[in-house]
Amino acid sequence: MIQPAKEDRLVDAFGRVHTDLRISVTDRCNLRCTYCMPLEVVFRPRDELLSYEEITGAVRVAARFGIRTLRLTGGEPLVRSDIDELVRQLAVVPGIDDIALTTNGLLLAEQAEPLRRAGLHRLNVSLDSLRDQMFEAIARRRGLDRVLNGLSAAKAAGFRRIRINAVSIRGLTEDEIVPLALFCRREGFHLRFIEFMPLDAEAGWSDRQVLSGADVRDILTRNIGPLVAASRRDAGQPAIDYDWVDGEGRVGFIDPVTNPFCDRCDRLRLTADGQFRNCLFSSVEWDARGVLRSGDEPDEIDARLAEMLRECVAAKKQAHGIGSSTFARPQRAMYEIGG
Ligand code: SAM
Ligand code: SF4
């Protein structure tokens, strides 16, 4: 594999080496999850979104500076047409060795097979409840049966180690935890619980609503059985994994609020409208779209994007600071940044 020279790696002021790029491909979505989107939403005009060629151009430059893994997200990435075509383009970029996608699963039954053939390596499917009523209360649309069909299709298409992401919200999701865990144990999915972050478009978040990973773990052990910390940590993953003592699978906890992983963060982001960000909670963005559409010569565009990436990484703060007196929510909500 091509490795960038040490001085060309994307290292920030705190020594963190950046190897992962999260790419949002759209702000549109076919659900309206309360913790993410507003019910009434005005989406960006399509011409503001990067084309697949523009995204691939930005990734080519990032890969020269050590980006190795990509995650496609949104909004809902599967509502963007021919998303498999983007995967196909990214899969042949020199240096990229892992492409993953996060989806709500509604359109997965139709798209799992083409995505797999295009070169997608891994899938995360978001699922907060196995009960129709609760699913609809959270997502403000129906679709549980479609997500479950999508998961079956993903397995049939050959995806392995499929992850299920569930957001934990105090006073709302406690009763979903055990059924989700039993379902994932039975089906062989790797379940991960994510603490609710202050990124909901309706700005209703309060720290009282954060159901911590520790509390979720407690519910799991009381109702299902003991968990032990997994011996091998996956360095690039924010989740702290636990294994069921009976050997029936693994559960992960992503605790950005109660146990932030900022000290090992290796991520950069590219929004659907072509802005580089160095953190979910960043208040600053770098306008890659402006450079990509500048009309400059290709070499000049690449050089300007490279400079922009260096600046973006150099400006990264030590930590997001949720809970500190100086914390300010970003102006964009989760669906506009890309989770
Ligand atoms: N639409 C796709 C999906 O739902 O999987 C991809 C985009 S979504 C923004 C990515 C992930 O962010 C999902 O797993 C979702 O549950 C999570 N998410 C959204 N808003 C969140 C919040 N306020 N706090 C924690 N996780 C959130
Ligand atoms: Fe859509 Fe995903 Fe946000 Fe839910 S979490 S509204 S599925 S983008």
Short mmCIF file of C-alpha atoms in Angstrom, two decimals, residues 51-57 60 84-93 99 118:
data_model
loop_
_atom_site.label_atom_id
_atom_site.label_comp_id
_atom_site.label_asym_id
_atom_site.label_seq_id
_atom_site.Cartn_x
_atom_site.Cartn_y
_atom_site.Cartn_z
CA SER A 51 -21.16 15.59 -7.78
CA TYR A 52 -19.70 12.10 -7.54
CA GLU A 53 -16.75 13.24 -9.65
CA GLU A 54 -16.12 16.15 -7.28
CA ILE A 55 -16.29 13.88 -4.23
CA THR A 56 -13.88 11.43 -5.87
CA GLY A 57 -11.53 14.31 -6.75
CA ARG A 60 -7.96 11.37 -4.36
CA ASP A 84 -23.32 2.41 -6.04
CA GLU A 85 -21.69 4.40 -8.84
CA LEU A 86 -19.94 6.60 -6.25
CA VAL A 87 -18.77 3.50 -4.38
CA ARG A 88 -17.37 2.13 -7.65
CA GLN A 89 -15.41 5.34 -8.26
CA LEU A 90 -14.06 5.50 -4.70
CA ALA A 91 -13.10 1.84 -4.60
CA VAL A 92 -10.36 2.39 -7.20
CA VAL A 93 -8.80 5.48 -5.63
CA ILE A 99 -15.38 1.89 2.32
CA ALA A 118 -19.61 -1.93 -6.46
#
